[in-house]
mmCIF file with all atom_site columns, C-alpha atoms in Angstrom:
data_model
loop_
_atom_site.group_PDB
_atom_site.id
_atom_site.type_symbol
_atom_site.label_atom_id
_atom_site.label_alt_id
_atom_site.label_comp_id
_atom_site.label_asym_id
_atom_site.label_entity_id
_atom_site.label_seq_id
_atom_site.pdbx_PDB_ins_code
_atom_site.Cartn_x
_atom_site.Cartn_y
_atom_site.Cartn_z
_atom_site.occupancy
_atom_site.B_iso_or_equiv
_atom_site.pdbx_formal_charge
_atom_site.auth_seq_id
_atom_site.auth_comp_id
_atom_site.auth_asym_id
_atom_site.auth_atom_id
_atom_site.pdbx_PDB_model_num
ATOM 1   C CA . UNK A 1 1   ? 0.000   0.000  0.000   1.00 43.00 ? 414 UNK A CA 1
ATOM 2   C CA . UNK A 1 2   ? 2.770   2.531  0.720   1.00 44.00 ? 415 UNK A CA 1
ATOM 3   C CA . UNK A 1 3   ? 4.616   1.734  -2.414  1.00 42.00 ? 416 UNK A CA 1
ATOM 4   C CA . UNK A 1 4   ? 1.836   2.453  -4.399  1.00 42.00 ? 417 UNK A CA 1
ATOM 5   C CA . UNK A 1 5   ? 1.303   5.934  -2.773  1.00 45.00 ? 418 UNK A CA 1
ATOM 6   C CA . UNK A 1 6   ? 5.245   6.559  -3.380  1.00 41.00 ? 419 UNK A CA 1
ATOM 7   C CA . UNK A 1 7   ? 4.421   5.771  -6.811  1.00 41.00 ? 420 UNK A CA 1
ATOM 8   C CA . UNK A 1 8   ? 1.426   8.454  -6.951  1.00 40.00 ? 421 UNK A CA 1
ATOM 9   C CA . UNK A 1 9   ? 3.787   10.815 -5.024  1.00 40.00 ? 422 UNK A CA 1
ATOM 10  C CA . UNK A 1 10  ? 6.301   10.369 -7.593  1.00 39.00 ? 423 UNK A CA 1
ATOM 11  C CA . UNK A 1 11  ? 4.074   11.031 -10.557 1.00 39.00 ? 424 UNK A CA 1
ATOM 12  C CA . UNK A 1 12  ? 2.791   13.965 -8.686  1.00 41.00 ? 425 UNK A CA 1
ATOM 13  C CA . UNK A 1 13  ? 5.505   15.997 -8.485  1.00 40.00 ? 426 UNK A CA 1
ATOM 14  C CA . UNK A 1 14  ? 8.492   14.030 -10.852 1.00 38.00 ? 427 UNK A CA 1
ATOM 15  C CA . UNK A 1 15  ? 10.707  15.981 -13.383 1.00 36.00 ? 428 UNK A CA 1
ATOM 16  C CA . UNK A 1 16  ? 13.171  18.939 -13.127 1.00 32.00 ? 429 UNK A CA 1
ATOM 17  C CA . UNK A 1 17  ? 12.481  22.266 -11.561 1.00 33.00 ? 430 UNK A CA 1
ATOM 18  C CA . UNK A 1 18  ? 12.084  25.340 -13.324 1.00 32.00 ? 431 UNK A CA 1
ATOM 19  C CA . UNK A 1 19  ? 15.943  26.252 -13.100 1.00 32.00 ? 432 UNK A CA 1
ATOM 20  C CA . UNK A 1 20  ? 16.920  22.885 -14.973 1.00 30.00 ? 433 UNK A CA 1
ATOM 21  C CA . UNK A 1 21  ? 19.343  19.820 -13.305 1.00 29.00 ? 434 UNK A CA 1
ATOM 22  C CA . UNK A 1 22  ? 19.687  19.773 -9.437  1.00 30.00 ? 435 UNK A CA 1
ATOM 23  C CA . UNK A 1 23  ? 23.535  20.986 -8.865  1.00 31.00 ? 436 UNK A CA 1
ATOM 24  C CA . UNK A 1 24  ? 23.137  23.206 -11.793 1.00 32.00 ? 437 UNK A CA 1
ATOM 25  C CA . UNK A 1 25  ? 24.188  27.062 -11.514 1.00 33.00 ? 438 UNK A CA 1
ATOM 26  C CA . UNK A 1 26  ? 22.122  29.435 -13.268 1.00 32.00 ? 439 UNK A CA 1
ATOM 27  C CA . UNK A 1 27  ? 23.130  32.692 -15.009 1.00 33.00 ? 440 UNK A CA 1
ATOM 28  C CA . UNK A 1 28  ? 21.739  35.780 -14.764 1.00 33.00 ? 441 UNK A CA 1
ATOM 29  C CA . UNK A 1 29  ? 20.833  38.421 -17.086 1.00 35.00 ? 442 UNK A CA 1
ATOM 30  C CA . UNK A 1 30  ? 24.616  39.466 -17.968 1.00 36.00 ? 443 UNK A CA 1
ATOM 31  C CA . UNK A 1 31  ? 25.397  35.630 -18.292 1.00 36.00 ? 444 UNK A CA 1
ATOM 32  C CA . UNK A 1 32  ? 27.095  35.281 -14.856 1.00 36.00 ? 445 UNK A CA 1
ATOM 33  C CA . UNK A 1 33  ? 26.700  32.486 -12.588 1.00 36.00 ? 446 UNK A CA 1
ATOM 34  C CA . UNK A 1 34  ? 25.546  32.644 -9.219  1.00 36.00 ? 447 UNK A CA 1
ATOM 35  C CA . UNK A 1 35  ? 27.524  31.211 -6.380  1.00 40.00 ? 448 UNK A CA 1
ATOM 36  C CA . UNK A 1 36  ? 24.471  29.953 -4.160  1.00 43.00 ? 449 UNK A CA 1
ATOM 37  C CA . UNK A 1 37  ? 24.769  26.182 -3.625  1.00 43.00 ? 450 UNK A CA 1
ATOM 38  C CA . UNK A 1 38  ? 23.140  23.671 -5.319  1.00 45.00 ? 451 UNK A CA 1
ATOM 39  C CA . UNK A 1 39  ? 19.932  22.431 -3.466  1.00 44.00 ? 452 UNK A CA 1
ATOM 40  C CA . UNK A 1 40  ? 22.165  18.679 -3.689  1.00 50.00 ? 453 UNK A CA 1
ATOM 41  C CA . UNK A 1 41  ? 24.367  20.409 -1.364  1.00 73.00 ? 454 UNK A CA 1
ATOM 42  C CA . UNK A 1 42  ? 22.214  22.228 1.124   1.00 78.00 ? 455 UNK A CA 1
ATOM 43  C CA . UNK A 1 43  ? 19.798  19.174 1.809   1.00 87.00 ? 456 UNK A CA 1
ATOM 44  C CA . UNK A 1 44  ? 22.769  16.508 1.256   1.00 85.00 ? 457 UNK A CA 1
ATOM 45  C CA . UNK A 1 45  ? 22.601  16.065 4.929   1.00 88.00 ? 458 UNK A CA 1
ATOM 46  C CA . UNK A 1 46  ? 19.019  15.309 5.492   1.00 92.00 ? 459 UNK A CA 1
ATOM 47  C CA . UNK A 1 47  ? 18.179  11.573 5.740   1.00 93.00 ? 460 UNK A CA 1
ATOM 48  C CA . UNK A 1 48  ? 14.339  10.852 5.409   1.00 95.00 ? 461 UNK A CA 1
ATOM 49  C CA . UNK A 1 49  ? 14.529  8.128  7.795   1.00 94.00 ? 462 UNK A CA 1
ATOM 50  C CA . UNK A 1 50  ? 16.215  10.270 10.469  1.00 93.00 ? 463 UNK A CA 1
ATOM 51  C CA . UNK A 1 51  ? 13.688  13.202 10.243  1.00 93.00 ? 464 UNK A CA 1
ATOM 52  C CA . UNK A 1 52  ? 11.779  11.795 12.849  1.00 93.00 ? 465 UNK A CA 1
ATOM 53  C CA . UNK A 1 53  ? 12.875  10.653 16.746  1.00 92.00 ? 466 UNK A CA 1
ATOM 54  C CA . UNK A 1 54  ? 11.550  7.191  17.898  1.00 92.00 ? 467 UNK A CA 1
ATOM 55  C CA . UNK A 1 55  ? 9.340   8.865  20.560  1.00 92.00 ? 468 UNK A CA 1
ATOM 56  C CA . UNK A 1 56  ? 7.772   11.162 17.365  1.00 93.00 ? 469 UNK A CA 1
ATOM 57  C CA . UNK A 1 57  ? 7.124   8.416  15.678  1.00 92.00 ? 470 UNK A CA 1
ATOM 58  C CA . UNK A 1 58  ? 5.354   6.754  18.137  1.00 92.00 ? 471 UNK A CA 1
ATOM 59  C CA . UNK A 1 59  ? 3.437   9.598  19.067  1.00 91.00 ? 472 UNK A CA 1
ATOM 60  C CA . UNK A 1 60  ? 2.417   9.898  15.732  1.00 90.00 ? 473 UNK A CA 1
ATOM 61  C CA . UNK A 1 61  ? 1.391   6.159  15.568  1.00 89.00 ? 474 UNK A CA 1
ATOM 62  C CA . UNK A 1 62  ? 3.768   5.653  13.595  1.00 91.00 ? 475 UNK A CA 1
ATOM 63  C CA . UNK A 1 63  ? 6.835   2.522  13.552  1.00 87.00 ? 476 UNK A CA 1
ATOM 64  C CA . UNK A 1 64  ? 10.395  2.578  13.477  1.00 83.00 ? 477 UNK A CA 1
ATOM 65  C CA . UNK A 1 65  ? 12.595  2.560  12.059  1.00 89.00 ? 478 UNK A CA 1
ATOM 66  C CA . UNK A 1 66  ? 11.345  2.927  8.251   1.00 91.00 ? 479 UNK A CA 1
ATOM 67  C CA . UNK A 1 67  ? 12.830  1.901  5.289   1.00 94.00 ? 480 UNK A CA 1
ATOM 68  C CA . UNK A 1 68  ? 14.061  3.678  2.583   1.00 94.00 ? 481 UNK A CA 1
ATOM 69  C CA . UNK A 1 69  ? 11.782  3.935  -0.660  1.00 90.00 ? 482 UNK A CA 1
ATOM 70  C CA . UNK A 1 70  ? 12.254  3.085  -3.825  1.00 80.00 ? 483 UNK A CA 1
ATOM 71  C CA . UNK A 1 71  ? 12.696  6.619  -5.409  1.00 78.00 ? 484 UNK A CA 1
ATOM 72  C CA . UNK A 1 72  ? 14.558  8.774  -7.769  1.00 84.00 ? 485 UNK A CA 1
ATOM 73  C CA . UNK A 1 73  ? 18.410  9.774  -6.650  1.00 84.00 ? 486 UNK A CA 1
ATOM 74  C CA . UNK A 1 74  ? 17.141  13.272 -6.646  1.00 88.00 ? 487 UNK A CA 1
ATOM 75  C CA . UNK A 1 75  ? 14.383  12.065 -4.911  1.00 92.00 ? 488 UNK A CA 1
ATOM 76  C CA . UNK A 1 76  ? 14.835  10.037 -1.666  1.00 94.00 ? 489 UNK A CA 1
ATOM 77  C CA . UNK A 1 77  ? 12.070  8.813  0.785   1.00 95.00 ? 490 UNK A CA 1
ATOM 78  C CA . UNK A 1 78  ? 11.204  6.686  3.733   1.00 96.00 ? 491 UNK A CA 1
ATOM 79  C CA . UNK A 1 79  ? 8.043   4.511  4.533   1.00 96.00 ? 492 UNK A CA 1
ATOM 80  C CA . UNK A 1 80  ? 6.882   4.510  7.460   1.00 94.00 ? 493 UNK A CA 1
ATOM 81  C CA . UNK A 1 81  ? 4.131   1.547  8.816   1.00 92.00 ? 494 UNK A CA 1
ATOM 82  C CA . UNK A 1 82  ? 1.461   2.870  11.277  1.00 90.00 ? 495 UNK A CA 1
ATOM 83  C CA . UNK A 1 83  ? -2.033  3.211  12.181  1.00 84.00 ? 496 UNK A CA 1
ATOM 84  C CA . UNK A 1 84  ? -3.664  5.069  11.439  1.00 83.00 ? 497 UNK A CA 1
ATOM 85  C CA . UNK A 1 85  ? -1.579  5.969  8.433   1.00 88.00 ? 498 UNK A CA 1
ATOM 86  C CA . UNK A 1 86  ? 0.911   4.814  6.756   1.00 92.00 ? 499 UNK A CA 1
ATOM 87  C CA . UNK A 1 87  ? 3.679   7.419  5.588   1.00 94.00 ? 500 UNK A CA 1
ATOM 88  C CA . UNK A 1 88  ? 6.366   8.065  3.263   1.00 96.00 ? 501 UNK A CA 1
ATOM 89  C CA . UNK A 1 89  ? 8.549   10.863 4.318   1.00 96.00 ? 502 UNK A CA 1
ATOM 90  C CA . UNK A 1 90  ? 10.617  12.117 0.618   1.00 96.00 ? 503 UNK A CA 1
ATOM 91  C CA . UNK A 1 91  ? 13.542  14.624 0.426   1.00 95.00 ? 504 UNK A CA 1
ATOM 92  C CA . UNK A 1 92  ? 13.299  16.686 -3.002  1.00 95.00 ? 505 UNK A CA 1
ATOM 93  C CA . UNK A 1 93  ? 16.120  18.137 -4.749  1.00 93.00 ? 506 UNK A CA 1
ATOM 94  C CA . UNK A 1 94  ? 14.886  19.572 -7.435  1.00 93.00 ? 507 UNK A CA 1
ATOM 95  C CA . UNK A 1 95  ? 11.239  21.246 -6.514  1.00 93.00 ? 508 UNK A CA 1
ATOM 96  C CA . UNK A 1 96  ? 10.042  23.437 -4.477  1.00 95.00 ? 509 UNK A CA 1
ATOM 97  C CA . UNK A 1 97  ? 6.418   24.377 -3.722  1.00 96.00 ? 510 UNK A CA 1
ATOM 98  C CA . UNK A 1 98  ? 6.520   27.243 -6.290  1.00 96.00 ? 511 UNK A CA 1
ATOM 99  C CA . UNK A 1 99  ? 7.880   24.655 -9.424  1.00 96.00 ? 512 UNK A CA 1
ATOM 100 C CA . UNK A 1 100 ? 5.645   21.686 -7.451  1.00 95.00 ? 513 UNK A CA 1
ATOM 101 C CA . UNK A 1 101 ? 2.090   23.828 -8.042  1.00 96.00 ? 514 UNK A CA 1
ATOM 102 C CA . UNK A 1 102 ? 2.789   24.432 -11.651 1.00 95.00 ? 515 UNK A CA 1
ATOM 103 C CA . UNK A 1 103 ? 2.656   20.636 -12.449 1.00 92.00 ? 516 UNK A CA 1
ATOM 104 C CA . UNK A 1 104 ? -1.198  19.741 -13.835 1.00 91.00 ? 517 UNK A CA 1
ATOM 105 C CA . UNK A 1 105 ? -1.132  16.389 -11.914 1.00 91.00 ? 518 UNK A CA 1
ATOM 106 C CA . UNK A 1 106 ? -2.683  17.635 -8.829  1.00 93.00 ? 519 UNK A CA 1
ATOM 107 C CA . UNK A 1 107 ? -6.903  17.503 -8.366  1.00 92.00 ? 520 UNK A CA 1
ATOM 108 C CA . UNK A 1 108 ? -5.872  19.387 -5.176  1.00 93.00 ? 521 UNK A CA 1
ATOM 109 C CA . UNK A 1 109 ? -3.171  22.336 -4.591  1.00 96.00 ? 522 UNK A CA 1
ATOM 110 C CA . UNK A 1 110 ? -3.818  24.721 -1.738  1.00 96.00 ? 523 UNK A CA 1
ATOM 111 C CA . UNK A 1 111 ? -1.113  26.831 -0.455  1.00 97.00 ? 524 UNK A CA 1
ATOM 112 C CA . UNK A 1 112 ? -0.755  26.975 3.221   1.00 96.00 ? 525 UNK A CA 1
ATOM 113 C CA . UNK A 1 113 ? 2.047   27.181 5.996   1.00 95.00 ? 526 UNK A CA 1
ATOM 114 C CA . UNK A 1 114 ? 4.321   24.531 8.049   1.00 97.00 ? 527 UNK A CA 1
ATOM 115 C CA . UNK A 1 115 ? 5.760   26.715 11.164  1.00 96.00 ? 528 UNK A CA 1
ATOM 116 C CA . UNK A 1 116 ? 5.799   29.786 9.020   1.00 94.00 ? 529 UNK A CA 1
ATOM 117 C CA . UNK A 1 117 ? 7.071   27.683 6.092   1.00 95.00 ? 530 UNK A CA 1
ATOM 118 C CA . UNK A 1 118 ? 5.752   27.853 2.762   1.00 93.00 ? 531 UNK A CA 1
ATOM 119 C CA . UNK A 1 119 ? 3.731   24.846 2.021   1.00 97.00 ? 532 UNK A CA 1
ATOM 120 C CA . UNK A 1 120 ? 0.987   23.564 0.471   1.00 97.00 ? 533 UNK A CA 1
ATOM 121 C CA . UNK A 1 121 ? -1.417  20.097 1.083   1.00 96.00 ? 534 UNK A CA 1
ATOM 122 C CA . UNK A 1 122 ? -1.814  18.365 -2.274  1.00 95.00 ? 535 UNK A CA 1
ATOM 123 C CA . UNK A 1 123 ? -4.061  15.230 -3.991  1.00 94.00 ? 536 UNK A CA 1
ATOM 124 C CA . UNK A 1 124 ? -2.611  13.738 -7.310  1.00 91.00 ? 537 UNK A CA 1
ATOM 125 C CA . UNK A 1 125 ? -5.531  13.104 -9.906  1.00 87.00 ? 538 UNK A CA 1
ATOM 126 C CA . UNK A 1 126 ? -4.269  9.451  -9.262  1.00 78.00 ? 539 UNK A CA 1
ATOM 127 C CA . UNK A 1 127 ? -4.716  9.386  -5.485  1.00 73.00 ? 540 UNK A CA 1
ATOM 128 C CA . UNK A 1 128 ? -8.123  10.977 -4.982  1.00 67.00 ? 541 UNK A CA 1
ATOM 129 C CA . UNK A 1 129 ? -10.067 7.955  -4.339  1.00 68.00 ? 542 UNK A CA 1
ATOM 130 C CA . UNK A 1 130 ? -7.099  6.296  -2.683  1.00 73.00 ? 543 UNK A CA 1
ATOM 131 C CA . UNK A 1 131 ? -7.167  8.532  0.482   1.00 82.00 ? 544 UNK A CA 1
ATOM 132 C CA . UNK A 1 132 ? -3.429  9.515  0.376   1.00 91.00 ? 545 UNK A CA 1
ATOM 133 C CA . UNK A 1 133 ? -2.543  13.673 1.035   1.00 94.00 ? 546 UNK A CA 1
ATOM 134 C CA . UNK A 1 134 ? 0.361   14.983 0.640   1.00 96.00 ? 547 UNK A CA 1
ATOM 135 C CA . UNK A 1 135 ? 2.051   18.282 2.193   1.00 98.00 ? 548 UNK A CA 1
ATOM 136 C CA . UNK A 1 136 ? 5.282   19.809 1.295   1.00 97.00 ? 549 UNK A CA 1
ATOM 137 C CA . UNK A 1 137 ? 7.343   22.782 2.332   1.00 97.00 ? 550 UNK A CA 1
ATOM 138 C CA . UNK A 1 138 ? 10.478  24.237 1.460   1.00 96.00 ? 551 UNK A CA 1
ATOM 139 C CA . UNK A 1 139 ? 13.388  23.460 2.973   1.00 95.00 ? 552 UNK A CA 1
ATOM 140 C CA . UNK A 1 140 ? 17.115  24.173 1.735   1.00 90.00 ? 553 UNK A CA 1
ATOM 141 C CA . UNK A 1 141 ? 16.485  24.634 -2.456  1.00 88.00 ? 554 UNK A CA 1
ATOM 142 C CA . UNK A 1 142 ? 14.214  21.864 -2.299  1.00 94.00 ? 555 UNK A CA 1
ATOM 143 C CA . UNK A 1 143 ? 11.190  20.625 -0.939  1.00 95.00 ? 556 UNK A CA 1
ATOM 144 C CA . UNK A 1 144 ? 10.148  17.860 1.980   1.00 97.00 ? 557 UNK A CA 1
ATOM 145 C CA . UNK A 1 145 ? 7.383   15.721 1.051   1.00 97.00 ? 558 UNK A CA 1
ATOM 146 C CA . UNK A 1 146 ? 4.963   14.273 3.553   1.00 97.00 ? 559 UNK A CA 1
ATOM 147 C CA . UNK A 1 147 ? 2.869   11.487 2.054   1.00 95.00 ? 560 UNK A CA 1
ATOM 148 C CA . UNK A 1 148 ? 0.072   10.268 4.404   1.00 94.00 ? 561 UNK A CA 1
ATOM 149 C CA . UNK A 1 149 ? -1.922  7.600  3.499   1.00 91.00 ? 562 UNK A CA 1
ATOM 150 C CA . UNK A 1 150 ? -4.910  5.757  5.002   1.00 85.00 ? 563 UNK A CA 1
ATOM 151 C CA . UNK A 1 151 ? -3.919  2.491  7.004   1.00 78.00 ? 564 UNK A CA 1
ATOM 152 C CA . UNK A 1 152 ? -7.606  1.202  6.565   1.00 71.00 ? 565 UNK A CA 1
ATOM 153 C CA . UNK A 1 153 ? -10.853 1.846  4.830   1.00 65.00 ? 566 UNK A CA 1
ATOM 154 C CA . UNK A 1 154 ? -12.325 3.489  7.905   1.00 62.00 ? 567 UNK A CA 1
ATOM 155 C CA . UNK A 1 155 ? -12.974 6.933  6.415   1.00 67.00 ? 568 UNK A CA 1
ATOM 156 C CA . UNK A 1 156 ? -12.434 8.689  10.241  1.00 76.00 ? 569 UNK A CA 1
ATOM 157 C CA . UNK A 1 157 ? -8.561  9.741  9.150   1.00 82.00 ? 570 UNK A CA 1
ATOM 158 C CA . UNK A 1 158 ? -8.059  12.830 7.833   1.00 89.00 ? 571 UNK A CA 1
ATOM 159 C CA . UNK A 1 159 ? -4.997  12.275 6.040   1.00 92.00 ? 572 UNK A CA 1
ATOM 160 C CA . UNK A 1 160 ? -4.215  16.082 4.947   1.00 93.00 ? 573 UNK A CA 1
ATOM 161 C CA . UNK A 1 161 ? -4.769  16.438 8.686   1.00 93.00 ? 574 UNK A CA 1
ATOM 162 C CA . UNK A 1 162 ? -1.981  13.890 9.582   1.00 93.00 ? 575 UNK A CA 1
ATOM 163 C CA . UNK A 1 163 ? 0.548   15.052 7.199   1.00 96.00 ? 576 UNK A CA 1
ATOM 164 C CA . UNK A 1 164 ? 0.393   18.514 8.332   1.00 96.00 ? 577 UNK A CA 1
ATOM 165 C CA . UNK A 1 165 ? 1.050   17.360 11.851  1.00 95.00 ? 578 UNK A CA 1
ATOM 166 C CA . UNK A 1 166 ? 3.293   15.217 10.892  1.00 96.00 ? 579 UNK A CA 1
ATOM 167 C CA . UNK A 1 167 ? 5.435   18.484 8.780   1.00 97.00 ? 580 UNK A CA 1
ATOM 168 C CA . UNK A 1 168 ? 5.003   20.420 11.745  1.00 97.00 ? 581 UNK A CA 1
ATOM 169 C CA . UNK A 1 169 ? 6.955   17.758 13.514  1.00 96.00 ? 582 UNK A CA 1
ATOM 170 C CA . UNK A 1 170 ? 9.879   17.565 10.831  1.00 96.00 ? 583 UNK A CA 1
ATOM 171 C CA . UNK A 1 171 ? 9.877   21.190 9.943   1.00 96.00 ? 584 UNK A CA 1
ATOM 172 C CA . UNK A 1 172 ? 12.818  21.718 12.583  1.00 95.00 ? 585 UNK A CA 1
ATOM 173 C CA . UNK A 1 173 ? 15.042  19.445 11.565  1.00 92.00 ? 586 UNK A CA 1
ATOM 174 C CA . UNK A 1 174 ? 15.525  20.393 8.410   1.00 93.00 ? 587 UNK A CA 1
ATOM 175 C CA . UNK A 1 175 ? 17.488  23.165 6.773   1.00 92.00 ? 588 UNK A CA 1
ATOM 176 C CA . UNK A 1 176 ? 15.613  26.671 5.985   1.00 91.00 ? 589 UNK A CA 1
ATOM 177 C CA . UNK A 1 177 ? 14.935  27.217 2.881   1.00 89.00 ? 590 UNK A CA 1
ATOM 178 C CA . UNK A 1 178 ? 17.445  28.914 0.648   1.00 80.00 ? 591 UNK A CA 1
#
């Protein structure tokens, strides 16, 4: 169940950003390039399976320790097992929130805040039925990704809900954004 909602995740918000390769420089008008670090570089030190302590993972129902996901190298993630939700936590190179909301896979895109952050909380076209939310701020010159997704068939779990609280949680522990 989890890999499928990495794979929805992945089609979601999959292909380059706006400003080309990750660990590209861009020029500016004149045709100089800018010193600022590539996003590779500023998040290179995140691990999506460390964003979390054991005790907020259990507070969040969730089980450690997770194991890493299948994903792109610009892309990497962690699932997560729990119950309510299950939940794949995804370190993004190459997008931010601004280059994520211009893709036209998303049913849902609304723009919001994680601890001052900007965010948004966002449904693939492919995930609507299958009661997975994701929400993503910026962090370094990239993005986090929280992917929550329904344990059960229960329809109590909100699961924007629990991937905002969930971001709130990792927000600190990972760089500002850039």
């Amino acid at each position: 169940m989890v890999a499928a909602g990495v794979g929805a995740a992945l089609l979601g918000v999959a292909g380059c950003g706006p400003g080309g390769l990750a660990g590209d420089e861009s020029g500016d008008a004149a045709g100089e390039t800018s010193t600022a670090k590539p996003s590779g570089e500023v998040l290179a030190g995140v691990d999506p399976c460390n964003m979390l302590s054991e005790s907020e993972l259990k507070s969040s129902g969730l089980q450690g320790p997770g194991e890493k996901a299948d994903t792109l190298s610009w892309r990497e993630g962690c699932n997560y097992d729990g119950d309510p939700a299950s939940l794949t936590l995804l370190k993004d190179t190459r997008q931010t929130v601004d280059s994520a909301e211009k893709k036209d896979t998303w049913a849902k895109f609304e723009r919001t805040e994680v601890n001052g952050r900007a965010a948004a909380t966002a449904v693939t076209e492919g995930s609507t039925q299958a009661q997975i939310c994701n929400v993503m701020f910026d962090a370094g010159q990239g993005l986090i990704q929280i992917q929550a997704q329904e344990a059960g068939r229960s329809d109590s779990l909100d699961e924007c809900a629990k991937a905002l609280e969930i971001a709130k949680k990792v927000e600190p522990n990972v760089p500002e954004p850039a």
